Short mmCIF file of C-alpha atoms in Angstrom, two decimals:
data_model
loop_
_atom_site.label_atom_id
_atom_site.label_comp_id
_atom_site.label_asym_id
_atom_site.label_seq_id
_atom_site.Cartn_x
_atom_site.Cartn_y
_atom_site.Cartn_z
CA UNK A 10 232.85 -40.63 -174.11
CA UNK A 11 234.74 -40.85 -171.04
CA UNK A 12 237.14 -38.05 -171.34
CA UNK A 13 235.39 -36.75 -168.42
CA UNK A 14 235.63 -39.98 -166.06
CA UNK A 15 239.02 -39.68 -164.53
CA UNK A 16 239.40 -43.54 -163.91
CA UNK A 17 238.99 -46.03 -166.69
CA UNK A 18 235.50 -48.03 -167.56
CA UNK A 19 235.54 -51.25 -169.33
CA UNK A 20 233.63 -55.05 -169.38
CA UNK A 21 237.49 -55.82 -168.37
CA UNK A 22 236.86 -54.72 -164.63
CA UNK A 23 234.64 -56.43 -164.22
CA UNK A 24 235.09 -59.25 -160.94
CA UNK A 25 237.16 -56.67 -159.48
CA UNK A 26 237.81 -57.23 -156.09
CA UNK A 27 238.60 -54.11 -153.84
CA UNK A 28 239.38 -55.86 -150.76
CA UNK A 29 240.08 -53.74 -146.85
CA UNK A 30 243.67 -53.02 -147.27
CA UNK A 31 243.27 -51.11 -150.58
CA UNK A 32 239.67 -49.58 -149.79
CA UNK A 33 239.02 -46.21 -149.22
CA UNK A 34 235.37 -46.61 -148.49
CA UNK A 35 232.22 -48.46 -147.77
CA UNK A 36 229.09 -48.17 -149.43
CA UNK A 37 226.19 -49.96 -147.70
CA UNK A 38 226.65 -53.42 -147.12
CA UNK A 39 225.59 -55.55 -143.62
CA UNK A 40 227.34 -52.88 -141.98
CA UNK A 41 225.14 -49.83 -143.32
CA UNK A 42 221.64 -49.99 -145.91
CA UNK A 43 221.09 -49.18 -148.93
CA UNK A 44 218.73 -49.65 -151.93
CA UNK A 45 219.03 -49.10 -155.83
CA UNK A 46 215.96 -48.32 -157.95
CA UNK A 47 214.68 -47.90 -161.52
CA UNK A 48 211.48 -46.10 -162.07
CA UNK A 49 210.14 -45.86 -165.57
CA UNK A 50 208.93 -41.88 -165.49
CA UNK A 51 206.66 -39.84 -168.04
CA UNK A 52 208.94 -36.51 -167.62
CA UNK A 53 213.11 -36.93 -166.47
CA UNK A 54 215.62 -34.20 -167.33
CA UNK A 55 217.69 -35.89 -169.44
CA UNK A 56 221.87 -35.76 -167.95
CA UNK A 57 220.68 -34.45 -164.11
CA UNK A 58 222.99 -36.05 -162.17
CA UNK A 59 222.19 -34.83 -158.42
CA UNK A 60 224.01 -36.35 -154.81
CA UNK A 61 222.49 -36.02 -151.87
CA UNK A 62 225.23 -36.44 -149.03
CA UNK A 63 228.28 -36.22 -148.57
CA UNK A 64 230.31 -36.83 -151.37
CA UNK A 65 233.56 -39.35 -151.31
CA UNK A 66 236.43 -35.57 -151.22
CA UNK A 67 234.18 -35.32 -147.90
CA UNK A 68 234.22 -38.96 -146.06
CA UNK A 69 237.62 -40.36 -144.39
CA UNK A 70 238.87 -43.32 -145.42
CA UNK A 71 237.91 -46.75 -143.38
CA UNK A 72 234.28 -45.03 -143.23
CA UNK A 73 231.21 -46.82 -144.21
CA UNK A 74 228.36 -44.92 -145.53
CA UNK A 75 224.25 -45.73 -146.69
CA UNK A 76 223.96 -45.91 -150.27
CA UNK A 77 221.14 -44.96 -152.65
CA UNK A 78 220.88 -44.88 -156.42
CA UNK A 79 217.92 -44.09 -157.59
CA UNK A 80 217.52 -44.17 -161.95
CA UNK A 81 214.59 -42.06 -163.19
CA UNK A 82 213.62 -43.42 -167.05
CA UNK A 83 211.34 -42.46 -169.94
CA UNK A 84 211.62 -43.37 -173.44
CA UNK A 85 208.36 -43.90 -175.73
CA UNK A 86 208.52 -47.93 -175.70
CA UNK A 87 209.12 -48.72 -172.17
CA UNK A 88 207.01 -49.93 -169.87
CA UNK A 89 206.94 -50.84 -166.11
CA UNK A 90 207.56 -54.09 -166.20
CA UNK A 91 211.37 -53.61 -167.70
CA UNK A 92 212.09 -51.55 -164.40
CA UNK A 93 213.53 -55.13 -163.16
CA UNK A 94 214.81 -55.82 -166.07
CA UNK A 95 217.22 -53.01 -166.36
CA UNK A 96 217.21 -52.29 -162.85
CA UNK A 97 220.03 -55.62 -162.43
CA UNK A 98 222.03 -54.65 -164.85
CA UNK A 99 223.46 -52.02 -162.64
CA UNK A 100 225.18 -54.80 -161.03
CA UNK A 101 227.13 -55.35 -164.09
CA UNK A 102 227.32 -51.04 -165.10
CA UNK A 103 228.52 -50.02 -162.45
CA UNK A 104 231.79 -53.02 -162.20
CA UNK A 105 232.93 -51.45 -165.70
CA UNK A 106 234.34 -48.51 -163.52
CA UNK A 107 237.69 -49.29 -162.44
CA UNK A 108 238.45 -48.92 -158.34
CA UNK A 109 234.49 -49.03 -157.53
CA UNK A 110 232.81 -52.72 -156.58
CA UNK A 111 229.24 -53.84 -157.14
CA UNK A 112 227.67 -56.44 -155.04
CA UNK A 113 224.75 -57.76 -154.55
CA UNK A 114 221.48 -55.86 -155.72
CA UNK A 115 217.97 -54.26 -154.59
CA UNK A 116 218.15 -53.62 -150.84
CA UNK A 117 221.39 -55.95 -150.69
CA UNK A 118 223.90 -53.79 -152.79
CA UNK A 119 227.80 -53.67 -150.86
CA UNK A 120 230.20 -51.20 -152.75
CA UNK A 121 233.11 -50.02 -152.13
CA UNK A 122 235.73 -47.36 -153.80
CA UNK A 123 239.42 -48.02 -153.74
CA UNK A 124 241.82 -45.48 -152.85
CA UNK A 125 243.36 -45.29 -156.48
CA UNK A 126 240.59 -44.27 -157.41
CA UNK A 127 239.99 -41.51 -155.23
CA UNK A 128 243.52 -40.72 -156.03
CA UNK A 129 242.27 -40.21 -159.66
CA UNK A 130 240.00 -37.61 -158.96
CA UNK A 131 236.54 -40.35 -158.47
CA UNK A 132 233.88 -38.84 -157.31
CA UNK A 133 229.94 -40.63 -156.68
CA UNK A 134 229.06 -37.85 -159.63
CA UNK A 135 231.36 -39.65 -162.24
CA UNK A 136 229.82 -42.59 -161.30
CA UNK A 137 226.37 -40.93 -162.17
CA UNK A 138 227.37 -39.74 -165.00
CA UNK A 139 229.48 -42.94 -165.97
CA UNK A 140 225.72 -45.07 -165.18
CA UNK A 141 223.64 -42.39 -167.29
CA UNK A 142 225.94 -42.99 -170.28
CA UNK A 143 226.32 -46.79 -169.66
CA UNK A 144 222.27 -47.04 -169.43
CA UNK A 145 221.67 -44.61 -172.55
CA UNK A 146 224.15 -47.10 -174.66
CA UNK A 147 222.57 -50.30 -173.01
CA UNK A 148 219.43 -49.92 -173.64
CA UNK A 149 218.36 -48.44 -176.98
CA UNK A 150 214.60 -47.72 -175.84
CA UNK A 151 216.24 -44.90 -172.89
CA UNK A 152 215.39 -41.27 -174.81
CA UNK A 153 215.87 -39.51 -170.94
CA UNK A 154 217.56 -40.79 -168.25
CA UNK A 155 218.62 -38.55 -165.11
CA UNK A 156 220.58 -40.21 -162.23
CA UNK A 157 220.27 -39.26 -157.95
CA UNK A 158 222.53 -40.59 -155.41
CA UNK A 159 222.41 -40.67 -151.88
CA UNK A 160 224.59 -40.62 -149.03
CA UNK A 161 222.36 -38.94 -146.25
CA UNK A 162 221.42 -41.05 -144.09
CA UNK A 163 217.42 -40.22 -143.78
CA UNK A 164 217.29 -40.22 -147.25
CA UNK A 165 218.33 -43.69 -147.75
CA UNK A 166 216.27 -44.83 -145.11
CA UNK A 167 213.29 -43.50 -146.96
CA UNK A 168 214.46 -44.28 -150.54
CA UNK A 169 215.16 -48.23 -148.51
CA UNK A 170 211.34 -47.32 -147.94
CA UNK A 171 210.25 -47.03 -151.29
CA UNK A 172 212.16 -49.55 -153.09
CA UNK A 173 211.23 -52.21 -150.82
CA UNK A 174 208.00 -51.51 -151.71
CA UNK A 175 208.85 -51.40 -154.96
CA UNK A 176 210.21 -54.69 -154.96
CA UNK A 177 207.32 -56.38 -153.04
CA UNK A 178 205.30 -54.79 -155.83
CA UNK A 179 206.66 -56.66 -158.83
CA UNK A 180 207.08 -60.18 -157.08
CA UNK A 181 203.88 -60.40 -156.22
CA UNK A 182 202.49 -59.91 -159.38
CA UNK A 183 204.75 -62.89 -160.31
CA UNK A 184 203.48 -65.16 -158.05
CA UNK A 185 200.15 -65.61 -159.77
CA UNK A 186 201.58 -68.14 -162.59
CA UNK A 187 203.33 -71.43 -161.96
CA UNK A 188 205.50 -73.69 -163.49
CA UNK A 189 202.95 -75.85 -164.82
CA UNK A 190 201.04 -72.87 -166.34
CA UNK A 191 204.44 -72.17 -169.08
CA UNK A 192 206.72 -74.20 -171.41
CA UNK A 193 210.17 -71.98 -171.34
CA UNK A 194 212.30 -71.29 -168.25
CA UNK A 195 215.15 -68.23 -168.05
CA UNK A 196 218.67 -68.38 -167.72
CA UNK A 197 221.09 -65.79 -166.62
CA UNK A 198 224.40 -65.93 -166.13
CA UNK A 199 224.63 -62.05 -165.01
CA UNK A 200 227.39 -63.25 -162.45
CA UNK A 201 229.44 -65.45 -164.53
CA UNK A 202 232.27 -62.16 -164.21
CA UNK A 203 232.31 -63.57 -160.85
CA UNK A 204 231.08 -67.78 -160.71
CA UNK A 205 231.92 -68.37 -163.87
CA UNK A 206 230.26 -71.90 -164.03
CA UNK A 207 227.26 -70.44 -162.89
CA UNK A 208 223.55 -70.77 -164.62
CA UNK A 209 220.46 -68.99 -162.84
CA UNK A 210 217.79 -71.10 -163.59
CA UNK A 211 214.71 -68.87 -163.35
CA UNK A 212 211.13 -70.10 -163.75
CA UNK A 213 207.48 -69.14 -162.38
CA UNK A 214 207.95 -70.87 -159.32
CA UNK A 215 212.15 -69.92 -159.18
CA UNK A 216 212.93 -66.66 -158.83
CA UNK A 217 216.62 -65.91 -159.59
CA UNK A 218 219.35 -65.98 -156.06
CA UNK A 219 218.95 -62.58 -156.08
CA UNK A 220 216.19 -61.99 -156.16
CA UNK A 221 216.14 -59.00 -157.74
CA UNK A 222 214.25 -61.02 -161.43
CA UNK A 223 211.59 -63.19 -161.51
CA UNK A 224 210.29 -64.88 -164.46
CA UNK A 225 208.54 -62.22 -166.02
CA UNK A 226 211.36 -59.94 -165.66
CA UNK A 227 213.62 -62.79 -167.45
CA UNK A 228 210.82 -62.43 -170.35
CA UNK A 229 210.91 -59.06 -171.11
CA UNK A 230 214.96 -58.67 -171.06
CA UNK A 231 214.70 -61.48 -173.81
CA UNK A 232 212.57 -60.23 -176.20
CA UNK A 233 214.66 -56.92 -175.42
CA UNK A 234 217.98 -58.12 -176.21
CA UNK A 235 218.03 -61.23 -177.44
CA UNK A 236 222.35 -61.29 -177.34
CA UNK A 237 221.68 -60.62 -173.45
CA UNK A 238 222.13 -62.33 -170.23
CA UNK A 239 219.08 -63.33 -170.34
CA UNK A 240 217.90 -66.33 -172.52
CA UNK A 241 215.31 -68.13 -172.62
CA UNK A 242 215.20 -72.18 -171.73
CA UNK A 243 212.63 -74.25 -173.64
CA UNK A 244 211.41 -76.60 -170.29
CA UNK A 245 211.75 -79.91 -172.10
CA UNK A 246 211.52 -83.67 -170.97
CA UNK A 247 210.38 -83.71 -167.00
CA UNK A 248 212.33 -86.03 -165.64
CA UNK A 249 212.52 -85.36 -162.05
CA UNK A 250 208.83 -84.21 -161.62
CA UNK A 251 209.22 -83.79 -157.34
CA UNK A 252 212.09 -82.23 -157.71
CA UNK A 253 212.39 -80.01 -160.97
CA UNK A 254 214.08 -81.09 -163.63
CA UNK A 255 214.62 -81.32 -166.47
CA UNK A 256 215.84 -82.48 -169.43
CA UNK A 257 216.92 -78.94 -171.76
CA UNK A 258 217.78 -77.21 -168.54
CA UNK A 259 220.06 -79.95 -167.83
CA UNK A 260 221.37 -79.13 -171.85
CA UNK A 261 221.48 -75.83 -171.51
CA UNK A 262 223.01 -75.72 -168.03
CA UNK A 263 225.94 -77.71 -168.94
CA UNK A 264 226.88 -75.77 -172.55
CA UNK A 265 226.59 -72.32 -170.44
CA UNK A 266 228.31 -74.03 -167.44
CA UNK A 267 231.39 -74.88 -169.81
CA UNK A 268 230.71 -78.78 -169.40
CA UNK A 269 231.11 -77.89 -165.00
CA UNK A 270 227.47 -78.58 -164.38
CA UNK A 271 225.92 -81.73 -166.21
CA UNK A 272 222.02 -81.93 -164.03
CA UNK A 273 220.32 -79.79 -161.97
CA UNK A 274 217.81 -80.31 -159.67
CA UNK A 275 215.66 -77.10 -159.07
CA UNK A 276 213.63 -78.26 -155.95
CA UNK A 277 216.73 -80.18 -153.69
CA UNK A 278 219.53 -79.57 -151.80
CA UNK A 279 220.38 -83.73 -152.45
CA UNK A 280 222.60 -84.79 -154.81
CA UNK A 281 221.96 -82.28 -157.56
CA UNK A 282 221.55 -78.83 -155.91
CA UNK A 283 221.41 -75.12 -158.07
CA UNK A 284 224.83 -73.94 -158.30
CA UNK A 285 225.24 -70.97 -155.66
CA UNK A 286 226.71 -66.93 -157.34
CA UNK A 287 227.24 -64.91 -154.47
CA UNK A 288 224.16 -62.93 -154.88
CA UNK A 289 222.36 -64.55 -152.97
CA UNK A 290 219.86 -63.63 -150.62
CA UNK A 291 220.64 -66.71 -147.84
CA UNK A 292 221.66 -70.05 -148.38
CA UNK A 293 219.90 -73.49 -147.26
CA UNK A 294 222.23 -76.03 -145.97
CA UNK A 295 222.09 -79.34 -145.05
CA UNK A 296 222.29 -80.73 -141.10
CA UNK A 297 223.33 -83.94 -140.82
CA UNK A 298 223.13 -84.62 -137.09
CA UNK A 299 218.80 -83.59 -137.59
CA UNK A 300 218.53 -84.74 -140.58
CA UNK A 301 217.08 -80.71 -141.04
CA UNK A 302 217.67 -78.38 -143.44
CA UNK A 303 218.13 -74.32 -142.01
CA UNK A 304 218.05 -71.52 -143.26
CA UNK A 305 220.27 -68.24 -142.47
CA UNK A 306 220.41 -64.88 -145.30
CA UNK A 307 223.32 -62.38 -145.29
CA UNK A 308 221.94 -60.37 -142.71
CA UNK A 309 222.17 -62.63 -140.02
CA UNK A 310 225.06 -61.55 -137.48
CA UNK A 311 225.36 -64.50 -135.79
CA UNK A 312 226.70 -68.03 -136.06
CA UNK A 313 223.73 -71.22 -138.05
CA UNK A 314 223.85 -74.22 -136.26
CA UNK A 315 226.95 -75.48 -137.70
CA UNK A 316 228.91 -73.57 -135.93
CA UNK A 317 229.64 -71.12 -139.06
CA UNK A 318 228.55 -67.66 -140.20
CA UNK A 319 226.86 -67.00 -143.45
CA UNK A 320 230.16 -64.84 -144.89
CA UNK A 321 231.97 -68.74 -144.31
CA UNK A 322 229.22 -70.47 -145.68
CA UNK A 323 229.01 -68.56 -148.88
CA UNK A 324 232.58 -68.81 -149.42
CA UNK A 325 232.27 -72.26 -149.58
CA UNK A 326 229.36 -72.73 -151.36
CA UNK A 327 229.32 -69.75 -153.93
CA UNK A 328 231.30 -68.79 -157.07
CA UNK A 329 229.83 -71.20 -158.91
CA UNK A 330 230.22 -74.54 -157.34
CA UNK A 331 227.65 -77.43 -157.15
CA UNK A 332 227.86 -78.54 -153.20
CA UNK A 333 225.27 -81.69 -153.18
CA UNK A 334 223.02 -80.03 -149.09
CA UNK A 335 224.29 -76.56 -149.73
CA UNK A 336 222.36 -74.16 -152.24
CA UNK A 337 222.12 -70.33 -152.48
CA UNK A 338 218.21 -69.18 -152.78
CA UNK A 339 216.05 -66.30 -152.92
CA UNK A 340 214.17 -65.17 -149.66
CA UNK A 341 210.70 -64.97 -152.55
CA UNK A 342 211.34 -68.25 -153.78
CA UNK A 343 210.13 -69.34 -149.82
CA UNK A 344 207.04 -67.98 -150.72
CA UNK A 345 206.50 -70.45 -153.17
CA UNK A 346 204.23 -73.41 -153.20
CA UNK A 347 207.49 -75.88 -154.68
CA UNK A 348 210.01 -74.15 -151.79
CA UNK A 349 212.33 -77.08 -151.74
CA UNK A 350 209.10 -79.29 -152.35
CA UNK A 351 211.17 -82.12 -152.91
CA UNK A 352 213.21 -82.37 -149.51
CA UNK A 353 210.02 -81.77 -147.59
CA UNK A 354 209.74 -77.99 -148.11
CA UNK A 355 209.08 -76.26 -144.24
CA UNK A 356 208.35 -79.05 -142.25
CA UNK A 357 212.31 -80.18 -143.04
CA UNK A 358 213.04 -76.45 -141.81
CA UNK A 359 214.81 -77.24 -138.03
CA UNK A 360 215.59 -73.56 -138.18
CA UNK A 361 215.68 -70.27 -139.07
CA UNK A 362 217.14 -66.32 -138.22
CA UNK A 363 214.22 -64.63 -136.25
CA UNK A 364 213.68 -62.12 -139.52
CA UNK A 365 213.36 -64.35 -141.87
CA UNK A 366 210.87 -65.55 -140.33
CA UNK A 367 208.61 -62.90 -139.88
CA UNK A 368 209.02 -61.99 -143.26
CA UNK A 369 207.18 -65.14 -144.63
CA UNK A 370 204.66 -66.22 -141.76
CA UNK A 371 202.32 -65.96 -144.36
CA UNK A 372 204.17 -68.66 -146.01
CA UNK A 373 205.05 -71.66 -143.27
CA UNK A 374 201.83 -73.68 -142.67
CA UNK A 375 199.85 -72.36 -139.60
CA UNK A 376 200.83 -76.30 -137.60
CA UNK A 377 204.37 -75.43 -138.73
CA UNK A 378 204.79 -72.20 -137.27
CA UNK A 379 205.19 -72.96 -133.46
CA UNK A 380 207.70 -75.61 -134.42
CA UNK A 381 210.36 -73.75 -136.55
CA UNK A 382 213.21 -72.61 -133.85
CA UNK A 383 215.29 -68.93 -134.30
CA UNK A 384 218.59 -67.82 -132.82
CA UNK A 385 215.85 -66.64 -130.28
CA UNK A 386 215.13 -69.82 -129.05
CA UNK A 387 217.69 -71.81 -129.37
CA UNK A 388 221.74 -71.34 -129.14
CA UNK A 389 223.34 -74.60 -130.60
CA UNK A 390 222.76 -78.25 -131.42
CA UNK A 391 221.47 -80.14 -128.10
CA UNK A 392 218.90 -77.16 -127.78
CA UNK A 393 217.45 -77.17 -131.18
CA UNK A 394 216.48 -81.41 -130.88
CA UNK A 395 214.81 -80.90 -127.67
CA UNK A 396 212.73 -77.80 -128.79
CA UNK A 397 211.59 -80.11 -131.89
CA UNK A 398 211.30 -83.17 -129.89
CA UNK A 399 209.52 -80.59 -127.45
CA UNK A 400 206.57 -79.00 -129.96
CA UNK A 401 206.96 -82.21 -131.94
CA UNK A 402 208.07 -81.16 -134.84
CA UNK A 403 207.72 -83.73 -137.88
CA UNK A 404 211.31 -84.49 -138.36
CA UNK A 405 211.62 -85.45 -135.17
CA UNK A 406 209.73 -88.43 -136.26
CA UNK A 407 211.65 -89.16 -139.24
CA UNK A 408 214.63 -89.15 -137.55
CA UNK A 409 212.73 -92.38 -135.69
CA UNK A 410 212.04 -93.64 -138.92
CA UNK A 411 215.40 -93.13 -140.38
CA UNK A 412 216.81 -95.10 -136.81
CA UNK A 413 214.70 -98.01 -137.81
CA UNK A 414 215.91 -98.65 -140.86
CA UNK A 415 219.74 -97.37 -140.03
CA UNK A 416 221.60 -98.47 -136.54
CA UNK A 417 222.92 -95.78 -134.40
CA UNK A 418 226.50 -97.05 -134.85
CA UNK A 419 226.50 -97.64 -138.17
CA UNK A 420 229.04 -95.75 -140.29
CA UNK A 421 229.87 -97.91 -143.68
CA UNK A 422 233.02 -97.07 -146.09
CA UNK A 423 232.57 -98.90 -149.83
CA UNK A 424 236.40 -99.02 -150.89
CA UNK A 425 236.85 -100.92 -154.13
CA UNK A 426 240.72 -100.55 -153.86
CA UNK A 427 242.96 -99.27 -151.07
CA UNK A 428 243.19 -95.22 -151.28
CA UNK A 429 243.59 -92.84 -148.36
CA UNK A 430 240.47 -90.43 -147.12
CA UNK A 431 242.63 -87.88 -145.94
CA UNK A 432 244.00 -87.14 -149.62
CA UNK A 433 242.17 -85.58 -152.13
CA UNK A 434 239.52 -83.60 -151.28
CA UNK A 435 240.54 -79.65 -151.38
CA UNK A 436 238.51 -76.09 -151.53
CA UNK A 437 239.82 -72.89 -152.16
CA UNK A 438 239.98 -70.42 -149.27
CA UNK A 439 239.27 -70.08 -146.10
CA UNK A 440 239.02 -72.31 -142.54
CA UNK A 441 237.96 -75.76 -142.90
CA UNK A 442 234.22 -75.87 -142.78
CA UNK A 443 231.62 -78.41 -143.65
CA UNK A 444 230.89 -78.36 -147.73
CA UNK A 445 228.95 -81.14 -148.00
CA UNK A 446 226.25 -82.94 -146.03
CA UNK A 447 223.82 -86.19 -146.59
CA UNK A 448 222.78 -88.60 -144.92
CA UNK A 449 224.23 -91.29 -147.68
CA UNK A 450 227.34 -89.62 -150.25
CA UNK A 451 228.69 -91.69 -153.25
CA UNK A 452 231.81 -89.65 -154.57
CA UNK A 453 234.25 -90.98 -157.36
CA UNK A 454 238.28 -90.53 -156.37
CA UNK A 455 240.60 -91.35 -159.14
CA UNK A 456 241.06 -94.39 -160.70
CA UNK A 457 237.62 -95.06 -161.07
CA UNK A 458 237.22 -95.95 -157.37
CA UNK A 459 233.77 -95.07 -155.17
CA UNK A 460 233.48 -93.72 -151.68
CA UNK A 461 230.22 -94.21 -149.86
CA UNK A 462 230.21 -92.38 -146.78
CA UNK A 463 227.62 -92.56 -144.81
CA UNK A 464 226.12 -90.37 -141.78
CA UNK A 465 229.33 -89.24 -142.41
CA UNK A 466 231.02 -85.18 -142.77
CA UNK A 467 233.36 -83.72 -145.79
CA UNK A 468 234.92 -80.59 -144.50
CA UNK A 469 236.87 -78.47 -146.84
CA UNK A 470 240.33 -80.43 -145.97
CA UNK A 471 239.69 -83.81 -145.46
CA UNK A 472 237.17 -86.31 -144.65
CA UNK A 473 235.80 -87.20 -141.12
CA UNK A 474 233.62 -90.45 -140.44
CA UNK A 475 232.03 -90.90 -136.98
CA UNK A 476 230.51 -93.25 -135.49
CA UNK A 477 227.68 -92.57 -133.09
CA UNK A 478 228.05 -88.87 -134.06
CA UNK A 479 225.06 -86.81 -131.99
CA UNK A 480 224.38 -83.73 -131.48
#
């Protein structure tokens, strides 16, 4: 069925990475704009394919172009509530195409085309045709499908605005339900081609990390495709209500993560935070010098208060790793009444990019709005601390309590047998960067050794313990 497509099409190409050295062009991504949208319509011309804007053979190597992917579908039993479910599969199906890389979702998509694909004669019209075939194959409910791909900047800009309105409508519907209203959560393993041990747990109060799938979407997906990547999880016993720990969630996550992850707190960055894939919209990260939490999204271009950009931070906690002090999340989760409730919610947030802060303005408590700084207010830890003190941020009172209980010069290392602190803690790739933070971390070592770090920083290549560590 893909005989007219000049490159291979197969699930075996999922997870293919196209590095800059092998890249012909980049589409959408952090340096441009883009979106993808599935719409259920009443009158769709089956097989219609349209390219609006420059085709690949009209682009220059190294170019960066905007990208819009509109998929219109029709079917007797198709309902509007299935749009988000089907749309999310765009990520998976695009990656079936050899030489085409698709990352993220919604208006955060980031795609690349390889030099080899271009040399083989691959065009965007081939991508559109492939998607039309794969979607009908994956979803028998689809009777007619039309695919439009846009690279014309003005058209893409208009399309992105329309897509965002649709996303907002879907998300608003999901906010009407809470975790207590249901007996079933959902799991999603769609990202395991990139993050083999990641299991995304979706509840009414916690949308998927990608921001593209809510509880209603998952319910529809599980009913439509019981053997698909989205499945039911009976809640089971509530083990930690505030932290969001459930017996059956732990069981299912352990099973689906190949035993790598045994416990998950849905509403905390400490102890057993939710694993992160790579498609998450933002990262929540602990700042030990302030005992507070910062949040950064993939659109933020500067450095975080930890001194590293989003890309470096994402690299340390993505791939399905469970790293204490870090967790990927969707921006929609910040609108949830259970947003990091175990950690203090917005009263624990000490830094946000201005764009995120504005987007969730209606969900930040009124008395906290002026107390949370952005990159326009502060540029370093000392400035953040001064800002928090001047504004009377609750974290400063919390710090006083902690200091009264623990002297500033305390740095305890309890070792049951002699071991080297400079060996054995390694993470793959990237520059040395903090990968775990907490007031106290308990880390097992070989031979049953337990090491307790207080007020410590754990880095990718070594452990540093500092006394009187101040910003």
